[in-house]
Each structure stands twice: as structure tokens, then as C-alpha cells.
Amino acid sequence: MTTTTTRPEAPAAARPARAARPRPGVLFTGLAAVVLGVAAAAPWLLAPADPDAIDLAATLQPPSPTHWFGTDEIGRDLYTRVVHGAGQSLTIGVGAAAVALLLAVLLALAATLAPGPVATATDRVIDVLFAFPTLLLALLLVSVLGPAPQTLVVAVGVGVAPGYARMVRAQLLGARRSPYVEAATALGHRRTRIVARHVLPNALRPLVAVFALSVGQCVVWASSLSFLGLGVAPPASEWGALLEAGRAYVTVAGWLVVLPGLAIVALAVTATALGRALQSHLEPGE
């Protein structure tokens, strides 16, 4: 009678670790981010033609191997204009996100760390601004300051800021009540040192992910204002301006609206996915 002996399994610690395979969603997001980055920084690599070149013999042509995204009402190549418009849209989105987060941090600091009357007044200001819809607040600012790319950055940034200010304020309150801050206070450290070394770094850490998330949101709001005729003026190829120019031909040349709209959606989804990935990476214990 033959007996078979089984080799004991190696303990888990001794087993060779398998290389983590990147998920398809992560690869797709990374590829989309690279393409958008190249389109914004060096659009001539993807579309070497002149985005403002007019060809009246090729007006309103549908997508084809010659014109991938078709042409507009005066024969300009829509693919070239979408690629060259990525830099304008992304610049406005990044600028508005930076304005929003800077204003949010300043308001949250004043509402949390300032003396009592100042903190209360700032808290009420945040609540009043938060009560306004983002688009309405941005519309009011654009109406006062006039339509321009710089105005668009400020208007969208101010419109988005109140929501982020409430979030940052909650982060600051949580960090201020944390055990390590209580320990530093018990040890007699100065308040300014506690705020600079403990409260701010821990409270503002999530803003890296929030910034990525807000870029896509700001691009959508800025494109909405341009679509309403209150943003970047023609002949700029900013994506919202392309939507505004193409809506007059939506029944005969739907690609003039659909394809720039898909570009806005792609940027917003990519920014959101990057923000979610950063958020999960920065969470404690990850």
C-alpha cells in the first residue's frame, strides 16, 4: 500500500506577493488624463492644423476620415477646434478651482479660528452664499464684471467656494478637537504653533483630492456660462463657446453640439475619477 504525503503549504508571509494588476478603470482614467494633458499643453501634437482656418467649400460636413468631427458653418475643422479648446477649458477650470479652494480655506479659517464675533459673522456669510445656487451666483458676478475668461474664472470660483468652505470648516473643527491637538494644548504649546503644525496639515490634506474633483465641476459650470453667451466670446474654441455656436445648427448638424459636449463629459469624468482615486489613497489606513 502506497502512501502519499502532501507538502505543507507555505505560510502566508512566505508566499511571494503577486504583483497588483491595475484595474481597467484606472488605466482608462490615466490614459484619458494623459490625452487631455497633451491636448491642453501641446495641442499641435494631436491637431497640427489651424483651428481658425476657414474653408467655405466644406461647410457643415458630417464626420468623415477627412474631418473626424465634421466641420462647422464656415468650414472650420471641429476636431482641431475641440483639441485646441482643451487648453482654454482646462485653464479656466483649474483657475476657478484654485480660486474656489483658496476662498474656501480663508473663509473656513476665519469661521473656525478667528475671535468669536468674526467667526460668527463669517459663518453667516458662508451660509448666505451657500443658499445661492452656484450658477445663479456666477451669473450675478458675470453680469456685474462683464463676460471675459478672467471674469469666468473668478465667477465660477466664487460660486463653487461656499460649498467647499463648509467642508473645510468641518475638517478644521474635527482636527481642532482631535486627541493630538488636546495633547499639544496640555503640553503648553502656543496656539499658533498648534494650528500651524497640527490643525492645518491634517485638515487641509483632503483638499488635494477635492481640487481634482472641483476642476471637472468648474469646467462644467464655465461651459454652461459660455453656452449662455456670458463666457468666452467667439472665435475662441473653448468648449462652452463651441456649444453656443453650434446650437443654431443642432437640427441640421448635431455633431457641432454632441462632440464638444462629449469632450466636456470626458474631462469631468476623468477629473472625478482622479479625485476619487486620490481620495481613497489619502484616507487614513490606506
Short mmCIF file of C-alpha atoms in Angstrom, two decimals:
data_model
loop_
_atom_site.label_atom_id
_atom_site.label_comp_id
_atom_site.label_asym_id
_atom_site.label_seq_id
_atom_site.Cartn_x
_atom_site.Cartn_y
_atom_site.Cartn_z
CA MET A 1 0.00 0.00 0.00
CA THR A 2 1.49 3.30 -1.05
CA THR A 3 1.03 6.39 0.96
CA THR A 4 1.14 9.86 -0.46
CA THR A 5 2.50 12.70 1.51
CA THR A 6 1.27 16.22 0.95
CA ARG A 7 3.69 19.06 1.20
CA PRO A 8 2.57 21.57 3.81
CA GLU A 9 1.61 24.91 2.40
CA ALA A 10 3.97 27.78 2.98
CA PRO A 11 2.74 30.31 5.46
CA ALA A 12 1.08 33.36 4.03
CA ALA A 13 4.03 35.56 4.93
CA ALA A 14 6.42 33.32 2.99
CA ARG A 15 4.37 33.23 -0.20
CA PRO A 16 5.62 35.51 -2.95
CA ALA A 17 3.41 38.54 -3.26
CA ARG A 18 1.60 38.80 -6.54
CA ALA A 19 2.03 42.00 -8.44
CA ALA A 20 -1.12 44.02 -8.15
CA ARG A 21 -2.71 44.39 -11.54
CA PRO A 22 -4.01 47.84 -12.32
CA ARG A 23 -7.76 47.91 -12.82
CA PRO A 24 -9.09 48.76 -16.30
CA GLY A 25 -10.82 51.84 -14.92
CA VAL A 26 -7.53 53.17 -13.54
CA LEU A 27 -5.76 52.55 -16.85
CA PHE A 28 -8.54 54.25 -18.80
CA THR A 29 -8.52 57.23 -16.43
CA GLY A 30 -4.75 57.56 -16.69
CA LEU A 31 -4.86 57.37 -20.48
CA ALA A 32 -7.64 59.96 -20.66
CA ALA A 33 -5.71 62.26 -18.32
CA VAL A 34 -2.59 61.97 -20.50
CA VAL A 35 -4.55 62.73 -23.67
CA LEU A 36 -6.24 65.74 -22.06
CA GLY A 37 -2.90 66.95 -20.70
CA VAL A 38 -1.26 66.73 -24.14
CA ALA A 39 -4.25 68.46 -25.75
CA ALA A 40 -4.02 71.28 -23.22
CA ALA A 41 -0.22 71.70 -23.20
CA ALA A 42 0.69 70.87 -26.80
CA PRO A 43 -2.45 70.69 -28.97
CA TRP A 44 -0.44 70.83 -32.20
CA LEU A 45 0.79 67.30 -31.50
CA LEU A 46 -2.76 65.97 -31.81
CA ALA A 47 -4.16 68.53 -34.25
CA PRO A 48 -1.46 70.38 -36.22
CA ALA A 49 -3.92 72.37 -38.37
CA ASP A 50 -5.04 75.93 -37.67
CA PRO A 51 -8.26 75.84 -35.58
CA ASP A 52 -9.43 79.11 -37.14
CA ALA A 53 -8.78 78.12 -40.77
CA ILE A 54 -11.91 78.78 -42.86
CA ASP A 55 -12.95 76.64 -45.84
CA LEU A 56 -16.26 77.84 -47.28
CA ALA A 57 -16.29 74.93 -49.71
CA ALA A 58 -16.54 72.46 -46.81
CA THR A 59 -19.24 73.93 -44.57
CA LEU A 60 -21.31 71.72 -42.28
CA GLN A 61 -19.75 68.47 -43.43
CA PRO A 62 -20.51 65.45 -41.22
CA PRO A 63 -17.73 63.46 -39.53
CA SER A 64 -15.57 61.64 -42.07
CA PRO A 65 -11.99 60.36 -42.49
CA THR A 66 -11.05 63.85 -43.74
CA HIS A 67 -12.77 65.73 -40.91
CA TRP A 68 -13.06 63.39 -37.91
CA PHE A 69 -15.56 65.60 -36.06
CA GLY A 70 -17.04 67.25 -39.13
CA THR A 71 -16.92 70.97 -39.91
CA ASP A 72 -18.85 74.00 -38.70
CA GLU A 73 -20.88 76.62 -40.52
CA ILE A 74 -17.81 78.29 -42.08
CA GLY A 75 -15.83 75.14 -42.79
CA ARG A 76 -13.56 75.05 -39.73
CA ASP A 77 -12.45 71.57 -38.67
CA LEU A 78 -14.30 70.74 -35.46
CA TYR A 79 -11.76 68.13 -34.26
CA THR A 80 -8.97 70.70 -34.45
CA ARG A 81 -11.07 73.26 -32.60
CA VAL A 82 -12.03 70.78 -29.85
CA VAL A 83 -8.39 69.78 -29.32
CA HIS A 84 -7.18 73.38 -29.22
CA GLY A 85 -10.08 74.32 -26.96
CA ALA A 86 -8.98 71.82 -24.31
CA GLY A 87 -6.30 74.20 -23.05
CA GLN A 88 -8.77 77.07 -22.70
CA SER A 89 -11.38 74.98 -20.91
CA LEU A 90 -8.87 73.29 -18.63
CA THR A 91 -7.16 76.59 -17.78
CA ILE A 92 -10.49 78.12 -16.77
CA GLY A 93 -11.38 75.00 -14.77
CA VAL A 94 -8.06 74.84 -12.91
CA GLY A 95 -8.08 78.59 -12.25
CA ALA A 96 -11.65 78.54 -10.96
CA ALA A 97 -10.92 75.52 -8.75
CA ALA A 98 -7.87 77.30 -7.30
CA VAL A 99 -9.93 80.44 -6.59
CA ALA A 100 -12.69 78.34 -5.02
CA LEU A 101 -10.38 76.43 -2.69
CA LEU A 102 -8.36 79.49 -1.70
CA LEU A 103 -11.51 81.43 -0.84
CA ALA A 104 -12.95 78.37 0.93
CA VAL A 105 -9.84 77.97 3.10
CA LEU A 106 -9.79 81.67 4.03
CA LEU A 107 -13.50 81.67 4.95
CA ALA A 108 -13.20 78.42 6.89
CA LEU A 109 -10.17 79.67 8.83
CA ALA A 110 -11.99 82.87 9.75
CA ALA A 111 -15.13 80.95 10.75
CA THR A 112 -13.21 78.46 12.87
CA LEU A 113 -10.10 80.09 14.33
CA ALA A 114 -10.94 83.81 14.45
CA PRO A 115 -12.28 85.51 17.61
CA GLY A 116 -15.95 84.96 18.42
CA PRO A 117 -17.71 87.86 16.62
CA VAL A 118 -15.57 87.49 13.47
CA ALA A 119 -16.12 83.73 13.39
CA THR A 120 -19.88 84.13 13.80
CA ALA A 121 -20.11 86.79 11.09
CA THR A 122 -18.02 84.71 8.67
CA ASP A 123 -20.14 81.66 9.38
CA ARG A 124 -23.26 83.63 8.47
CA VAL A 125 -21.62 84.85 5.25
CA ILE A 126 -20.84 81.25 4.27
CA ASP A 127 -24.44 80.24 4.95
CA VAL A 128 -25.83 83.12 2.86
CA LEU A 129 -23.52 82.38 -0.07
CA PHE A 130 -24.28 78.67 0.18
CA ALA A 131 -28.00 79.44 -0.11
CA PHE A 132 -27.43 80.80 -3.64
CA PRO A 133 -27.34 78.22 -6.46
CA THR A 134 -23.85 78.05 -7.93
CA LEU A 135 -24.90 79.06 -11.43
CA LEU A 136 -27.02 81.97 -10.16
CA LEU A 137 -24.16 83.35 -8.07
CA ALA A 138 -21.77 83.04 -11.02
CA LEU A 139 -24.32 84.71 -13.31
CA LEU A 140 -24.61 87.67 -10.94
CA LEU A 141 -20.84 88.16 -10.90
CA VAL A 142 -20.50 87.86 -14.67
CA SER A 143 -23.33 90.35 -15.14
CA VAL A 144 -21.54 92.85 -12.90
CA LEU A 145 -17.97 92.28 -14.13
CA GLY A 146 -18.70 91.56 -17.79
CA PRO A 147 -18.02 88.39 -19.82
CA ALA A 148 -14.33 87.51 -20.18
CA PRO A 149 -12.13 84.49 -19.42
CA GLN A 150 -10.75 86.12 -16.26
CA THR A 151 -14.25 87.00 -15.11
CA LEU A 152 -15.31 83.42 -15.77
CA VAL A 153 -12.53 82.11 -13.51
CA VAL A 154 -13.49 84.44 -10.66
CA ALA A 155 -17.25 83.99 -11.06
CA VAL A 156 -17.15 80.19 -11.13
CA GLY A 157 -14.60 80.08 -8.31
CA VAL A 158 -16.73 82.29 -6.07
CA GLY A 159 -19.86 80.32 -6.98
CA VAL A 160 -18.30 76.99 -6.02
CA ALA A 161 -16.43 78.24 -2.93
CA PRO A 162 -19.25 78.25 -0.30
CA GLY A 163 -19.81 74.51 -0.52
CA TYR A 164 -16.10 73.83 -0.10
CA ALA A 165 -15.88 76.35 2.74
CA ARG A 166 -18.42 74.34 4.75
CA MET A 167 -16.45 71.17 4.10
CA VAL A 168 -13.12 72.75 5.10
CA ARG A 169 -14.72 74.23 8.21
CA ALA A 170 -15.90 70.76 9.25
CA GLN A 171 -12.38 69.40 8.69
CA LEU A 172 -10.88 72.19 10.81
CA LEU A 173 -13.35 71.60 13.63
CA GLY A 174 -12.60 67.89 13.60
CA ALA A 175 -8.85 68.47 13.63
CA ARG A 176 -9.12 71.05 16.42
CA ARG A 177 -10.97 68.57 18.65
CA SER A 178 -8.64 65.65 17.92
CA PRO A 179 -6.59 63.95 20.68
CA TYR A 180 -3.22 65.11 19.35
CA VAL A 181 -4.34 68.76 19.49
CA GLU A 182 -5.61 68.26 23.04
CA ALA A 183 -2.26 66.69 23.97
CA ALA A 184 -0.33 69.59 22.43
CA THR A 185 -2.53 72.04 24.33
CA ALA A 186 -1.95 70.16 27.59
CA LEU A 187 1.80 70.35 27.00
CA GLY A 188 1.56 74.12 26.86
CA HIS A 189 2.31 74.67 23.17
CA ARG A 190 1.32 78.02 21.75
CA ARG A 191 -1.93 78.20 19.80
CA THR A 192 -0.27 79.43 16.62
CA ARG A 193 2.15 76.52 16.71
CA ILE A 194 -0.66 74.02 17.27
CA VAL A 195 -2.64 75.44 14.36
CA ALA A 196 0.37 75.53 12.02
CA ARG A 197 1.81 72.11 12.90
CA HIS A 198 -1.25 70.03 13.74
CA VAL A 199 -4.58 71.54 12.73
CA LEU A 200 -3.87 72.86 9.23
CA PRO A 201 -1.83 69.93 7.82
CA ASN A 202 -4.42 67.37 8.91
CA ALA A 203 -7.47 69.45 7.99
CA LEU A 204 -6.22 70.54 4.56
CA ARG A 205 -4.85 67.18 3.47
CA PRO A 206 -8.10 66.07 1.76
CA LEU A 207 -8.05 69.23 -0.39
CA VAL A 208 -5.67 67.55 -2.84
CA ALA A 209 -8.46 65.19 -3.87
CA VAL A 210 -11.09 67.93 -3.64
CA PHE A 211 -9.09 70.10 -6.05
CA ALA A 212 -9.09 67.34 -8.68
CA LEU A 213 -12.83 66.83 -8.20
CA SER A 214 -13.58 70.53 -8.44
CA VAL A 215 -11.72 71.00 -11.75
CA GLY A 216 -14.30 68.93 -13.61
CA GLN A 217 -17.13 70.70 -11.81
CA CYS A 218 -15.72 74.13 -12.65
CA VAL A 219 -15.29 73.21 -16.33
CA VAL A 220 -18.96 72.23 -16.48
CA TRP A 221 -20.10 75.50 -14.85
CA ALA A 222 -17.81 77.61 -17.04
CA SER A 223 -19.06 75.84 -20.16
CA SER A 224 -22.63 76.49 -19.03
CA LEU A 225 -21.95 80.21 -18.78
CA SER A 226 -20.28 80.25 -22.19
CA PHE A 227 -23.25 78.35 -23.61
CA LEU A 228 -25.48 81.13 -22.28
CA GLY A 229 -23.30 83.72 -24.06
CA LEU A 230 -21.73 85.02 -20.83
CA GLY A 231 -18.31 83.40 -21.10
CA VAL A 232 -15.57 83.26 -23.72
CA ALA A 233 -16.51 85.13 -26.88
CA PRO A 234 -16.12 83.79 -30.45
CA PRO A 235 -13.98 82.86 -32.30
CA ALA A 236 -12.43 81.16 -29.26
CA SER A 237 -12.59 77.36 -29.32
CA GLU A 238 -13.41 76.95 -25.62
CA TRP A 239 -15.83 74.04 -25.36
CA GLY A 240 -18.75 76.02 -23.96
CA ALA A 241 -18.33 78.57 -26.75
CA LEU A 242 -18.39 75.71 -29.29
CA LEU A 243 -21.67 74.54 -27.80
CA GLU A 244 -23.13 78.03 -28.00
CA ALA A 245 -22.03 78.42 -31.64
CA GLY A 246 -23.38 75.02 -32.64
CA ARG A 247 -26.83 75.19 -31.07
CA ALA A 248 -28.17 77.23 -34.01
CA TYR A 249 -27.42 74.26 -36.28
CA VAL A 250 -28.38 71.44 -33.91
CA THR A 251 -31.18 70.18 -36.18
CA VAL A 252 -29.01 70.01 -39.32
CA ALA A 253 -25.53 69.43 -37.85
CA GLY A 254 -25.93 67.76 -34.47
CA TRP A 255 -22.23 66.92 -34.25
CA LEU A 256 -21.49 70.60 -33.57
CA VAL A 257 -23.14 70.18 -30.16
CA VAL A 258 -22.75 66.47 -29.41
CA LEU A 259 -18.97 66.18 -29.85
CA PRO A 260 -17.92 69.24 -27.79
CA GLY A 261 -20.45 68.10 -25.19
CA LEU A 262 -18.82 64.67 -25.07
CA ALA A 263 -15.44 66.36 -24.58
CA ILE A 264 -16.81 68.22 -21.55
CA VAL A 265 -18.24 65.00 -20.16
CA ALA A 266 -14.94 63.16 -20.71
CA LEU A 267 -12.98 65.85 -18.86
CA ALA A 268 -15.46 65.94 -15.97
CA VAL A 269 -15.49 62.14 -15.63
CA THR A 270 -11.69 61.96 -15.78
CA ALA A 271 -11.26 64.67 -13.15
CA THR A 272 -13.83 62.99 -10.91
CA ALA A 273 -12.14 59.59 -11.26
CA LEU A 274 -8.75 61.10 -10.44
CA GLY A 275 -10.21 62.86 -7.43
CA ARG A 276 -11.82 59.65 -6.17
CA ALA A 277 -8.55 57.76 -6.60
CA LEU A 278 -6.63 60.44 -4.69
CA GLN A 279 -9.31 60.49 -2.01
CA SER A 280 -9.08 56.74 -1.40
CA HIS A 281 -5.28 56.93 -1.40
CA LEU A 282 -5.19 59.76 1.14
CA GLU A 283 -7.73 58.24 3.52
CA PRO A 284 -6.25 57.09 6.82
CA GLY A 285 -5.26 53.47 6.83
CA GLU A 286 -4.95 53.22 3.04
#
